Coordinates of C-alpha atoms in Angstrom, one line a residue:
M251 CA -33.8 20.5 -10.6
D252 CA -37.0 21.5 -12.5
E253 CA -38.2 18.7 -14.8
P254 CA -37.9 19.7 -18.6
T255 CA -41.4 19.5 -20.3
G256 CA -40.7 21.1 -23.6
P257 CA -40.2 19.1 -27.0
H258 CA -36.5 19.3 -26.6
H259 CA -36.1 17.1 -23.4
V260 CA -33.6 14.8 -25.1
V261 CA -30.0 15.6 -25.6
R262 CA -27.6 13.6 -27.8
F263 CA -23.8 13.6 -27.9
G264 CA -21.6 11.0 -29.5
D265 CA -23.2 7.7 -29.1
F266 CA -25.2 8.8 -26.0
E267 CA -28.5 10.0 -25.4
V268 CA -30.0 11.6 -22.2
N269 CA -33.8 11.9 -21.7
L270 CA -34.0 14.8 -19.2
R271 CA -37.7 14.2 -18.6
E272 CA -37.4 10.4 -17.7
G273 CA -34.0 10.7 -16.1
E274 CA -32.3 8.1 -18.4
L275 CA -28.8 7.7 -19.9
R276 CA -28.5 5.6 -22.9
K277 CA -25.6 4.4 -25.2
R278 CA -26.9 3.2 -28.7
G279 CA -30.2 2.6 -27.2
L280 CA -29.1 0.6 -24.3
K281 CA -29.8 2.0 -20.8
I282 CA -26.7 2.7 -18.7
K283 CA -27.0 2.8 -14.9
L284 CA -26.4 6.2 -13.4
Q285 CA -27.2 7.3 -9.9
K286 CA -29.5 10.3 -9.1
H287 CA -26.9 12.9 -8.2
P288 CA -24.4 12.1 -11.2
L289 CA -27.3 12.2 -13.6
H290 CA -28.7 15.6 -12.2
L291 CA -25.2 17.0 -12.5
L292 CA -24.8 15.7 -16.1
A293 CA -28.1 17.1 -16.9
M294 CA -27.3 20.5 -15.7
L295 CA -24.1 20.6 -17.7
L296 CA -25.9 19.5 -20.8
E297 CA -28.3 22.4 -20.3
H298 CA -25.5 24.8 -20.5
P299 CA -23.1 23.1 -23.1
G300 CA -19.8 24.9 -23.5
K301 CA -20.4 27.1 -20.5
V302 CA -18.3 26.6 -17.3
L303 CA -20.4 25.9 -14.3
T304 CA -18.6 26.7 -11.0
R305 CA -18.4 24.3 -8.1
E306 CA -20.3 26.9 -6.0
E307 CA -23.1 27.1 -8.6
L308 CA -23.3 23.3 -8.6
R309 CA -23.3 23.2 -4.9
Q310 CA -26.1 25.8 -4.5
T311 CA -28.3 23.8 -7.1
L312 CA -27.7 20.2 -6.3
W313 CA -26.2 20.1 -2.7
P314 CA -27.5 23.1 -0.9
S315 CA -27.7 21.4 2.5
D316 CA -24.3 19.5 2.5
T317 CA -21.4 20.6 4.6
F318 CA -18.3 21.6 2.8
V319 CA -16.6 18.1 3.3
D320 CA -19.9 16.3 2.3
F321 CA -20.1 18.4 -0.9
E322 CA -16.4 17.8 -1.8
H323 CA -16.9 14.2 -1.4
S324 CA -20.4 14.3 -3.3
I325 CA -19.2 16.3 -6.3
N326 CA -16.0 14.3 -6.7
K327 CA -17.9 11.0 -6.5
A328 CA -20.6 12.3 -8.9
I329 CA -17.9 13.4 -11.6
S330 CA -16.1 10.1 -11.2
K331 CA -19.4 8.3 -11.9
I332 CA -20.1 10.5 -15.0
R333 CA -16.8 9.8 -16.4
Q334 CA -17.0 6.0 -15.7
A335 CA -20.4 5.9 -17.5
L336 CA -19.2 7.8 -20.4
G337 CA -15.8 6.1 -20.7
D338 CA -14.2 9.5 -20.4
S339 CA -11.1 10.8 -18.5
A340 CA -9.9 13.8 -16.7
E341 CA -6.6 13.9 -18.3
N342 CA -7.9 13.6 -22.0
P343 CA -11.6 14.6 -21.8
R344 CA -14.0 14.0 -24.7
F345 CA -17.0 15.2 -22.9
L346 CA -16.4 16.6 -19.3
E347 CA -13.7 19.2 -18.9
T348 CA -12.4 19.9 -15.3
L349 CA -11.1 23.5 -14.6
P350 CA -9.1 22.5 -11.4
G351 CA -10.5 24.4 -8.3
Y352 CA -13.0 26.3 -10.2
G353 CA -15.6 24.2 -12.2
Y354 CA -16.6 21.9 -15.0
R355 CA -17.7 22.3 -18.7
F356 CA -19.4 20.0 -21.2
I357 CA -17.2 20.3 -24.2
A358 CA -18.7 17.8 -26.8
P359 CA -21.2 18.9 -29.5
V360 CA -24.9 18.3 -28.5
E361 CA -28.2 17.9 -30.3
T362 CA -31.7 18.1 -28.9
G363 CA -34.8 16.5 -30.0
E364 CA -37.2 13.6 -29.3
P365 CA -35.8 10.3 -28.0
A366 CA -34.7 7.8 -30.5
I367 CA -36.1 5.1 -28.2
S368 CA -39.1 5.9 -26.0
P369 CA -39.0 4.7 -22.4
S370 CA -42.4 3.1 -23.1
D371 CA -41.0 1.0 -26.0
V372 CA -38.8 -0.7 -23.5
A373 CA -40.8 -2.9 -21.2
A374 CA -40.1 -2.7 -17.5
P375 CA -39.4 -6.0 -15.9
S376 CA -42.8 -6.3 -14.2
E377 CA -44.5 -5.6 -17.6
A378 CA -42.3 -8.1 -19.5
T379 CA -43.4 -10.9 -17.3
F380 CA -47.0 -10.5 -18.6
P381 CA -47.5 -10.1 -22.3
E382 CA -50.9 -8.6 -22.0
A383 CA -49.4 -5.8 -20.0
S384 CA -48.3 -4.0 -23.3
R385 CA -51.9 -4.0 -24.6
R386 CA -53.3 -2.2 -21.6
S387 CA -54.6 1.4 -21.9
A388 CA -52.6 4.4 -20.6
P389 CA -54.8 4.6 -17.5
Q390 CA -54.3 0.9 -16.9
R391 CA -50.6 1.3 -17.2
L392 CA -50.6 4.2 -14.8
L393 CA -52.6 2.2 -12.4
T394 CA -50.2 -0.7 -12.6
K395 CA -47.3 1.6 -11.8
V396 CA -49.1 3.0 -8.8
L397 CA -49.8 -0.5 -7.5
I398 CA -46.2 -1.5 -8.2
A399 CA -45.0 1.7 -6.2
A400 CA -47.3 0.8 -3.4
L401 CA -46.2 -2.8 -3.2
A402 CA -42.6 -1.6 -3.3
V403 CA -43.3 0.7 -0.2
V404 CA -44.8 -2.2 1.5
A405 CA -41.9 -4.5 0.7
L406 CA -39.3 -1.8 1.6
T407 CA -41.1 -1.3 5.1
G408 CA -40.9 -5.1 5.7
L409 CA -37.3 -5.2 4.8
L410 CA -36.4 -2.4 7.1
L411 CA -38.4 -4.0 9.8
A412 CA -36.7 -7.4 9.2
L413 CA -33.3 -5.6 9.3
K414 CA -34.2 -4.0 12.7
V415 CA -35.2 -7.3 14.1
G416 CA -32.1 -9.0 12.6
G417 CA -30.2 -6.3 14.4
W418 CA -31.9 -7.3 17.7
L419 CA -31.3 -11.0 16.9
G420 CA -27.7 -10.3 16.2
K421 CA -27.2 -9.2 19.8
F422 CA -28.5 -12.6 21.0
G423 CA -26.5 -14.8 18.7
G424 CA -28.2 -14.1 15.4
Q425 CA -25.9 -12.8 12.4
A426 CA -26.8 -9.2 11.4
T427 CA -25.5 -7.5 8.2
P428 CA -22.1 -5.9 9.0
T429 CA -22.4 -2.1 9.7
R430 CA -18.9 -1.1 9.6
I431 CA -15.7 -2.3 7.9
E432 CA -12.5 -1.0 9.3
S433 CA -9.9 -3.3 7.9
I434 CA -9.4 -4.8 4.3
A435 CA -7.1 -7.0 2.5
V436 CA -6.7 -6.8 -1.3
L437 CA -5.9 -10.2 -2.6
P438 CA -3.5 -10.4 -5.7
L439 CA -5.6 -9.5 -8.8
E440 CA -6.0 -12.3 -11.4
N441 CA -4.1 -11.9 -14.6
L442 CA -6.9 -12.6 -17.1
S443 CA -4.3 -12.4 -20.1
R444 CA -3.1 -15.9 -18.9
N445 CA 0.5 -15.0 -20.1
P446 CA 2.9 -15.5 -17.3
E447 CA 4.9 -12.5 -18.8
E448 CA 2.2 -10.2 -17.8
D449 CA 2.2 -11.2 -14.2
Y450 CA 4.2 -8.0 -13.4
F451 CA 1.2 -6.0 -14.6
A452 CA -1.4 -7.7 -12.4
D453 CA 0.9 -7.7 -9.4
G454 CA 1.7 -4.1 -10.0
M455 CA -2.0 -3.1 -10.3
T456 CA -2.6 -5.0 -6.9
D457 CA 0.3 -3.1 -5.3
E458 CA -1.0 0.4 -6.5
L459 CA -4.6 -0.4 -5.3
I460 CA -3.2 -1.4 -1.8
T461 CA -1.2 1.8 -1.8
N462 CA -4.1 3.9 -2.7
L463 CA -6.4 2.3 -0.2
A464 CA -3.6 2.6 2.5
K465 CA -3.7 6.5 2.1
I466 CA -7.1 6.4 4.0
S467 CA -6.4 6.9 7.8
A468 CA -9.7 5.5 8.9
L469 CA -9.0 2.1 7.1
R470 CA -6.5 -0.6 7.9
V471 CA -5.1 -2.3 4.8
T472 CA -2.9 -5.3 4.9
S473 CA 0.3 -4.9 3.2
R474 CA 1.6 -6.6 0.0
A475 CA 3.8 -9.3 1.4
S476 CA 1.1 -11.0 3.3
V477 CA -1.6 -10.9 0.6
M478 CA 0.9 -12.3 -1.9
H479 CA 1.0 -15.5 0.0
Y480 CA -2.5 -16.1 -1.3
K481 CA -1.6 -15.7 -5.0
G482 CA -3.1 -18.5 -7.1
G483 CA -4.5 -20.2 -4.0
R484 CA -8.1 -21.4 -3.3
K485 CA -8.3 -21.0 0.5
P486 CA -11.8 -20.0 1.7
L487 CA -12.2 -16.3 2.1
P488 CA -13.3 -16.5 5.8
K489 CA -10.1 -18.5 6.6
I490 CA -8.0 -15.7 4.8
A491 CA -9.7 -13.1 6.7
Q492 CA -9.0 -14.8 10.0
E493 CA -5.4 -15.2 9.2
L494 CA -5.1 -11.7 8.1
N495 CA -7.3 -10.3 10.9
V496 CA -9.6 -8.2 8.5
D497 CA -13.2 -7.5 8.0
A498 CA -13.5 -7.6 4.3
I499 CA -11.6 -8.8 1.3
V500 CA -11.2 -7.3 -2.2
Q501 CA -11.0 -9.8 -5.0
G502 CA -10.7 -9.1 -8.7
S503 CA -8.9 -9.3 -12.0
V504 CA -7.0 -7.1 -14.5
Q505 CA -6.7 -7.4 -18.2
R506 CA -4.9 -5.5 -20.7
F507 CA -5.8 -5.4 -24.3
G508 CA -3.9 -3.1 -26.7
D509 CA -4.1 0.4 -25.1
R510 CA -6.9 -0.4 -22.8
V511 CA -7.1 -1.6 -19.2
R512 CA -9.9 -3.4 -17.4
I513 CA -10.3 -4.1 -13.8
N514 CA -13.1 -6.1 -12.3
A515 CA -13.3 -5.9 -8.5
Q516 CA -15.7 -7.1 -5.8
L517 CA -16.0 -6.5 -2.3
I518 CA -16.8 -9.4 0.3
Y519 CA -17.6 -9.4 4.0
A520 CA -15.3 -12.1 4.7
P521 CA -16.5 -13.6 8.0
T522 CA -19.7 -14.5 6.3
D523 CA -18.4 -14.7 2.7
K524 CA -21.2 -12.2 2.0
H525 CA -20.9 -10.3 -1.5
L526 CA -21.4 -6.6 -0.9
W527 CA -20.4 -4.9 -4.2
A528 CA -19.0 -5.6 -7.6
E529 CA -18.0 -3.2 -10.5
S530 CA -16.0 -3.2 -13.7
Y531 CA -13.6 -0.4 -14.7
E532 CA -12.1 0.2 -18.1
R533 CA -9.7 3.1 -19.2
D534 CA -7.1 3.9 -21.5
L535 CA -3.5 3.1 -20.3
R536 CA -2.7 6.7 -20.2
D537 CA -5.5 7.2 -17.6
I538 CA -4.1 4.3 -15.4
L539 CA -3.7 6.5 -12.3
A540 CA -7.1 7.9 -12.5
L541 CA -8.4 4.3 -12.9
E542 CA -6.6 3.0 -9.8
N543 CA -7.9 5.9 -7.7
E544 CA -11.4 5.4 -9.0
V545 CA -11.4 1.9 -7.8
A546 CA -10.0 2.7 -4.5
R547 CA -12.5 5.6 -3.9
S548 CA -15.4 3.3 -4.9
I549 CA -14.3 0.8 -2.3
A550 CA -13.9 3.5 0.3
D551 CA -17.5 4.7 -0.5
E552 CA -18.8 1.2 -0.2
V553 CA -17.4 0.6 3.2
R554 CA -18.6 4.1 4.2
I555 CA -15.3 5.6 5.0
R556 CA -15.2 9.4 4.9
L557 CA -12.2 10.9 3.5
T558 CA -10.5 14.0 5.1
P559 CA -10.0 16.9 2.9
Q560 CA -6.3 16.2 2.6
E561 CA -7.2 12.6 1.6
E562 CA -9.7 14.0 -0.9
R563 CA -6.9 16.1 -2.4
R564 CA -4.5 13.2 -2.8
F565 CA -7.3 11.2 -4.8
T566 CA -8.0 14.2 -7.1
D567 CA -4.7 15.9 -7.6
L568 CA -3.3 13.4 -10.2
R569 CA -0.4 13.9 -12.5
P570 CA -0.6 12.0 -15.9
V571 CA 2.3 9.5 -16.5
S572 CA 3.3 8.1 -19.8
P573 CA 2.3 4.4 -20.3
E574 CA 6.0 3.4 -21.1
A575 CA 7.2 5.0 -17.8
Y576 CA 4.3 3.3 -16.0
E577 CA 5.1 -0.1 -17.3
A578 CA 8.7 0.2 -16.4
Y579 CA 7.8 1.2 -13.0
L580 CA 5.6 -1.8 -12.5
K581 CA 8.4 -4.1 -13.7
G582 CA 10.8 -2.4 -11.3
R583 CA 8.5 -3.0 -8.3
Y584 CA 7.9 -6.7 -9.5
H585 CA 11.7 -7.3 -9.7
L586 CA 12.3 -5.6 -6.3
N587 CA 9.7 -7.5 -4.6
K588 CA 11.5 -10.8 -5.5
G589 CA 14.2 -9.7 -3.1
N590 CA 17.3 -11.5 -4.3
E591 CA 20.4 -9.6 -5.5
E592 CA 20.0 -10.1 -9.2
E593 CA 16.3 -9.1 -9.2
V594 CA 17.1 -5.9 -7.2
K595 CA 19.8 -5.0 -9.7
K596 CA 17.1 -5.4 -12.4
S597 CA 14.7 -3.2 -10.6
I598 CA 17.2 -0.5 -10.6
E599 CA 17.5 -0.7 -14.4
D600 CA 13.6 -0.7 -14.6
F601 CA 13.2 2.5 -12.4
E602 CA 16.0 4.3 -14.3
Q603 CA 14.1 3.5 -17.5
A604 CA 10.9 4.8 -16.0
Y605 CA 12.2 8.3 -15.2
G606 CA 14.2 8.2 -18.4
K607 CA 10.7 8.0 -20.2
D608 CA 9.2 10.6 -17.8
P609 CA 11.7 12.6 -15.8
G610 CA 8.9 14.1 -13.6
Y611 CA 7.7 10.7 -12.5
A612 CA 8.2 10.8 -8.6
L613 CA 7.4 7.2 -7.9
A614 CA 10.2 6.0 -10.1
Y615 CA 12.6 7.9 -8.0
A616 CA 11.1 6.5 -4.9
G617 CA 11.2 3.0 -6.2
L618 CA 15.0 3.5 -7.0
A619 CA 15.6 4.6 -3.4
D620 CA 13.9 1.4 -2.1
S621 CA 16.2 -0.8 -4.6
Y622 CA 19.3 0.7 -3.3
L623 CA 18.3 0.2 0.3
A624 CA 17.4 -3.3 -0.5
L625 CA 21.0 -3.7 -2.3
S626 CA 22.7 -2.5 0.9
T627 CA 21.9 -5.6 2.7
Y628 CA 24.2 -7.6 0.4
H629 CA 28.0 -7.1 0.1
F630 CA 28.1 -3.4 -0.8
T631 CA 29.7 -0.9 1.4
P632 CA 27.4 1.8 3.0
R633 CA 29.4 4.5 1.3
E634 CA 28.6 2.8 -2.1
I635 CA 24.8 2.5 -1.7
K636 CA 23.3 4.7 0.9
P637 CA 24.0 8.2 -0.8
K638 CA 22.4 6.9 -3.9
A639 CA 19.3 5.9 -2.0
K640 CA 19.3 9.3 -0.3
A641 CA 19.5 11.2 -3.6
A642 CA 16.7 9.2 -5.2
A643 CA 14.5 9.7 -2.2
M644 CA 15.1 13.5 -2.1
K645 CA 14.4 13.8 -5.9
A646 CA 11.1 11.9 -5.4
L647 CA 10.2 14.4 -2.5
Q648 CA 11.2 17.3 -4.7
L649 CA 8.6 16.0 -7.3
D650 CA 5.9 15.0 -4.8
E651 CA 6.2 15.7 -1.1
T652 CA 3.1 13.5 -0.4
L653 CA 4.9 10.1 -1.2
A654 CA 5.1 8.1 1.9
E655 CA 7.4 5.7 0.2
A656 CA 10.1 8.4 -0.4
H657 CA 9.7 9.8 3.2
T658 CA 10.4 6.2 4.5
A659 CA 13.4 5.8 2.4
L660 CA 14.7 9.0 3.5
G661 CA 14.2 8.3 7.1
A662 CA 15.9 4.8 6.8
V663 CA 19.0 6.5 5.2
S664 CA 19.0 9.3 7.9
L665 CA 18.9 6.7 10.6
T666 CA 21.4 4.1 9.4
Y667 CA 23.9 6.3 7.3
D668 CA 23.7 9.8 8.3
W669 CA 22.9 9.2 11.9
D670 CA 20.8 12.1 11.9
W671 CA 18.3 11.2 14.6
P672 CA 15.8 14.2 14.4
A673 CA 15.6 13.8 10.6
A674 CA 15.1 10.0 10.8
E675 CA 12.2 10.5 13.4
R676 CA 10.7 13.4 11.3
E677 CA 10.7 11.6 8.1
L678 CA 9.3 8.2 9.4
K679 CA 6.5 10.0 11.3
K680 CA 5.6 11.9 8.2
A681 CA 5.6 8.7 6.3
I682 CA 3.1 7.1 8.7
E683 CA 0.9 10.2 8.7
L684 CA 0.7 10.0 4.9
N685 CA 0.2 6.3 4.8
P686 CA -1.0 4.9 8.2
S687 CA -1.2 1.4 6.7
S688 CA 2.4 1.2 5.5
A689 CA 3.9 -1.7 7.3
N690 CA 7.3 -0.5 6.0
A691 CA 7.1 2.8 7.6
H692 CA 6.1 1.3 11.0
H693 CA 8.8 -1.3 10.6
W694 CA 11.5 1.3 10.1
Y695 CA 10.1 3.6 13.0
A696 CA 10.5 0.6 15.2
H697 CA 14.1 0.4 14.2
Y698 CA 14.7 4.1 15.3
L699 CA 12.8 3.5 18.6
T700 CA 14.7 0.5 19.4
A701 CA 18.1 2.3 18.5
I702 CA 17.4 5.2 20.9
G703 CA 16.3 2.9 23.7
R704 CA 12.6 3.4 23.7
H705 CA 12.0 -0.4 23.9
E706 CA 8.2 -0.4 24.8
D707 CA 7.3 2.0 22.0
A708 CA 9.4 0.1 19.6
I709 CA 7.8 -3.2 20.3
A710 CA 4.3 -1.5 20.0
E711 CA 5.4 -0.2 16.6
I712 CA 6.6 -3.4 15.3
Q713 CA 3.4 -5.1 16.4
R714 CA 1.6 -2.5 14.3
A715 CA 3.6 -3.4 11.3
H716 CA 2.9 -7.0 12.3
R717 CA -0.9 -6.4 12.3
L718 CA -0.6 -4.7 8.8
D719 CA 1.6 -7.4 7.5
P720 CA 1.1 -10.6 9.6
L721 CA 2.8 -13.0 7.1
S722 CA 5.8 -10.6 6.4
L723 CA 9.0 -12.8 6.9
D724 CA 11.1 -9.6 7.6
V725 CA 8.7 -8.2 10.2
N726 CA 8.3 -11.4 12.2
A727 CA 12.2 -11.9 12.1
D728 CA 13.0 -8.2 13.2
E729 CA 10.4 -8.5 16.1
V730 CA 12.9 -11.3 17.5
L731 CA 15.7 -8.7 17.2
F732 CA 13.8 -5.8 18.8
L733 CA 12.6 -8.1 21.8
F734 CA 16.3 -9.2 22.1
M735 CA 17.4 -5.5 22.3
A736 CA 14.7 -4.9 25.0
R737 CA 16.1 -7.7 27.0
K738 CA 12.8 -9.7 26.8
Y739 CA 14.8 -12.9 25.9
D740 CA 12.1 -15.3 26.6
Q741 CA 9.6 -13.5 24.4
A742 CA 12.3 -13.1 21.8
I743 CA 12.8 -17.0 21.7
A744 CA 9.2 -17.6 21.4
Q745 CA 8.8 -15.1 18.7
G746 CA 11.8 -16.7 17.0
H747 CA 10.2 -20.2 16.8
K748 CA 6.9 -18.4 15.4
A749 CA 9.0 -16.7 12.8
I750 CA 10.7 -20.0 11.8
D751 CA 7.3 -21.8 11.6
L752 CA 6.2 -19.2 8.9
D753 CA 9.1 -20.3 6.7
P754 CA 11.7 -22.7 8.0
D755 CA 14.0 -21.9 5.0
F756 CA 14.2 -18.1 5.7
Y757 CA 17.6 -17.4 7.3
L758 CA 16.9 -14.3 9.5
P759 CA 14.8 -15.8 12.2
H760 CA 17.3 -18.5 12.8
F761 CA 20.0 -15.8 12.9
F762 CA 18.2 -13.5 15.4
L763 CA 17.0 -16.4 17.5
A764 CA 20.7 -17.3 18.2
L765 CA 21.0 -13.9 20.0
P766 CA 18.6 -14.4 23.0
L767 CA 19.6 -18.0 23.2
A768 CA 23.3 -17.0 23.6
Q769 CA 22.4 -14.3 25.9
K770 CA 20.7 -16.9 28.3
G771 CA 23.6 -19.2 28.0
A772 CA 22.1 -21.8 25.6
F773 CA 25.1 -21.7 23.5
T774 CA 24.6 -25.1 21.7
E775 CA 21.3 -24.1 20.6
A776 CA 22.6 -20.7 19.6
I777 CA 25.4 -22.3 17.5
R778 CA 22.9 -24.8 15.9
E779 CA 20.6 -22.0 14.9
L780 CA 23.5 -20.1 13.4
E781 CA 24.8 -23.1 11.4
R782 CA 21.4 -23.4 10.0
A783 CA 21.2 -19.8 9.1
R784 CA 24.6 -20.2 7.3
Q785 CA 23.3 -23.1 5.3
L786 CA 20.4 -21.0 4.1
D787 CA 22.5 -17.8 3.5
N788 CA 26.2 -17.6 3.5
S789 CA 26.3 -14.1 4.8
P790 CA 29.6 -13.0 6.4
M791 CA 27.5 -11.2 9.2
I792 CA 26.3 -14.7 10.3
L793 CA 29.8 -16.0 10.4
A794 CA 30.8 -13.1 12.6
V795 CA 28.0 -13.6 15.0
L796 CA 28.9 -17.3 15.1
G797 CA 32.5 -16.3 16.1
S798 CA 31.2 -14.1 19.0
V799 CA 28.9 -16.9 20.3
Y800 CA 32.0 -19.4 20.3
A801 CA 34.0 -16.8 22.1
Y802 CA 31.5 -16.3 24.9
A803 CA 30.8 -20.1 25.1
G804 CA 34.5 -20.4 25.9
E805 CA 35.4 -22.2 22.7
K806 CA 38.4 -19.8 21.9
R807 CA 40.0 -22.0 19.3
Q808 CA 36.8 -22.0 17.1
A809 CA 36.2 -18.4 17.9
Q810 CA 39.8 -17.4 16.8
A811 CA 39.3 -19.6 13.5
V812 CA 36.1 -17.7 12.8
L813 CA 37.8 -14.3 13.5
N814 CA 40.6 -15.1 11.1
Q815 CA 38.2 -16.1 8.4
S816 CA 36.0 -13.0 8.9
I817 CA 39.1 -10.7 8.7
Q818 CA 40.1 -12.3 5.3
I819 CA 36.6 -12.1 3.6
P820 CA 36.9 -8.5 2.3
K821 CA 40.4 -9.4 0.9
Q822 CA 39.4 -12.6 -0.7
H823 CA 36.0 -11.7 -2.0
Y824 CA 34.2 -8.5 -3.3
A825 CA 32.3 -8.6 0.1
Y826 CA 31.4 -6.3 3.0
I827 CA 31.4 -7.3 6.7
C828 CA 30.5 -5.0 9.5
S829 CA 33.4 -4.4 11.7
Y830 CA 31.0 -3.9 14.7
E831 CA 30.4 -7.6 14.7
I832 CA 34.1 -8.4 14.6
A833 CA 34.5 -6.2 17.7
I834 CA 32.1 -8.3 19.5
I835 CA 34.3 -11.3 18.8
Y836 CA 37.3 -9.5 20.2
L837 CA 35.2 -8.7 23.4
G838 CA 34.4 -12.4 23.8
L839 CA 38.2 -13.2 23.5
G840 CA 38.9 -10.4 26.2
E841 CA 40.8 -8.2 23.8
R842 CA 39.0 -4.9 24.5
D843 CA 41.5 -2.5 22.7
R844 CA 41.2 -4.6 19.5
A845 CA 37.5 -4.4 19.8
F846 CA 37.5 -0.6 20.0
E847 CA 39.6 -0.5 17.0
C848 CA 37.0 -2.4 15.2
F849 CA 34.3 -0.1 16.5
Q850 CA 36.2 2.9 15.1
K851 CA 36.5 1.2 11.7
S852 CA 32.8 0.6 11.7
Y853 CA 32.3 4.2 12.5
R854 CA 34.6 5.3 9.6
D855 CA 32.7 2.9 7.2
R856 CA 29.4 4.4 8.4
S857 CA 28.1 0.9 9.2
D858 CA 24.5 0.2 9.8
C859 CA 25.3 -1.7 12.8
M860 CA 26.4 1.4 14.8
V861 CA 22.8 2.4 15.4
W862 CA 22.6 -0.6 17.9
L863 CA 25.4 1.0 20.1
K864 CA 23.0 2.1 22.8
A865 CA 20.6 -0.9 22.7
D866 CA 22.7 -4.0 22.2
P867 CA 22.8 -6.1 25.4
R868 CA 26.2 -7.6 24.3
L869 CA 27.7 -4.3 25.0
D870 CA 26.4 -3.8 28.6
G871 CA 29.9 -4.4 30.1
L872 CA 31.3 -1.3 28.2
R873 CA 28.8 1.2 29.3
S874 CA 30.5 2.8 32.1
G875 CA 33.7 3.4 30.1
S876 CA 34.7 6.5 28.4
S877 CA 35.6 4.9 25.2
Y878 CA 32.1 3.7 24.9
R879 CA 30.4 7.0 25.7
N880 CA 32.7 8.6 23.1
L881 CA 31.3 6.2 20.5
L882 CA 27.7 7.4 21.4
R883 CA 28.7 10.9 20.9
Q884 CA 30.5 10.2 17.7
V885 CA 27.2 8.8 16.2
G886 CA 25.1 11.7 17.7
M887 CA 23.1 9.4 19.9
P888 CA 20.3 11.3 21.5
G889 CA 20.7 12.0 25.2
Q890 CA 24.5 12.0 25.1

């Protein structure tokens, strides 16, 4: 871009002033940092106020040598930086208007003239060090600048040489600066309001930042469940990175004041605790989605991750959402993540409020689908809950087909309720494609693979989920189940003990550990684990499995007592128990006909348990029979 030399090389708008000759942006006299490309782009727009400049015109002038992908990345980043510097937004622009897919226009009134503050009136740091510098003549000042530039070149040359030597030394035990970051964890953002009632907002912003970063296929992002273990803690970052197996850590804080939101974020190379980048972002609450995307994009830029064109579109194609709907959504996620039945029911109310405020808000429907799926683990029958989860997921995808969360929920319902195996695989693969770092999607895909008997693939998939969410109690527990289904009993037992070590008071690993123990004939240990599980969670399912272990251990009287108790549970309480597990008690007691009656009831109820018909080792004695093969055909099991 040619340097303006005429008298009107200064453009003013609002509180801002751009000196086109000196290449400076100021607000009320204070210089604002803006990199070269964003500043040149702003200058070009200011030279044509009110006129639309097409993206092609901008490309030919400012990025003539870039490839299409480089240009798309460069211009989107430059526009984002301009808006950040001006405090502007794409949804409610005061200065810079976007015409989607076409170009940009500067829309604020502008004035031209001389600078209100000359650059020479503001001493450079090197001149401010020496008072006599301000009294030098123009030739002396010019000479000073030349000398400073020369010294800078010498210093830069030395720095580059040092870095190169450092790289050589790094190969021989020295510590070189990191050249590539491929995995990252976002620690819980600190709530600067200090009001515990605002925790949902800080946690929600953490979740959304994780979700946005997880859309980037080249970056592995640790899932929420694991990072929340470090909330409020003071563990050293290198230790956290080691536990989560990541290269870098994002730390930060969030503060809401009135209708404004501010996020402070910093990126740290975790193994050496080296600070790489820090930035502060502030937006109107109505621009919250753009703010979240901007933070995620900045982090991706800093770690030198190149986005695919599809990922670029996901970051730029944003639909505004009302602040009231967004707050309700964050509250819904906050309550859902607490996990108990009462909190899950609260989350349903929150998500309903969110889409009530904004009927087009797809994430609210995706959250609702997740809540119904979570509620199905309690005492509700599948027919009460699963159709509601499916309807919510389909509504979310109708509004936004790029939501990985909704594809995951729909895949889970297709697997566990519809028994639509092709749909389950299709939806779960799509979820992983859209969000490669979604531990939840990998987790559900491992369920699918185990159910159809692809055990090695299932174990690989649950281990991917494990790498993404290493401290997740559910992932660690379900790995026990999948190893059991694969007949890897010793590995399942070892993983069960590891899962219990993470949280001895979580019932699920005790429950699943009993299965391989019983299969190996260690009935006393299996019963002990089930009794411990019942102390932690009085689930009817645990009771039913306890009955089957008693039966196979030859404790007929105890097995019959548990069987009678299990049959009475639905009559005495508003509770649901899967008849599949009652069938296994009957098998242990040698009553095969009664067992198949229970399998048929489980089929009519559309119980989740029916997906394990093909994989469950406890059914190995039935596999040659026609009644068993008929059950497989009834649920549409692939290969039957």
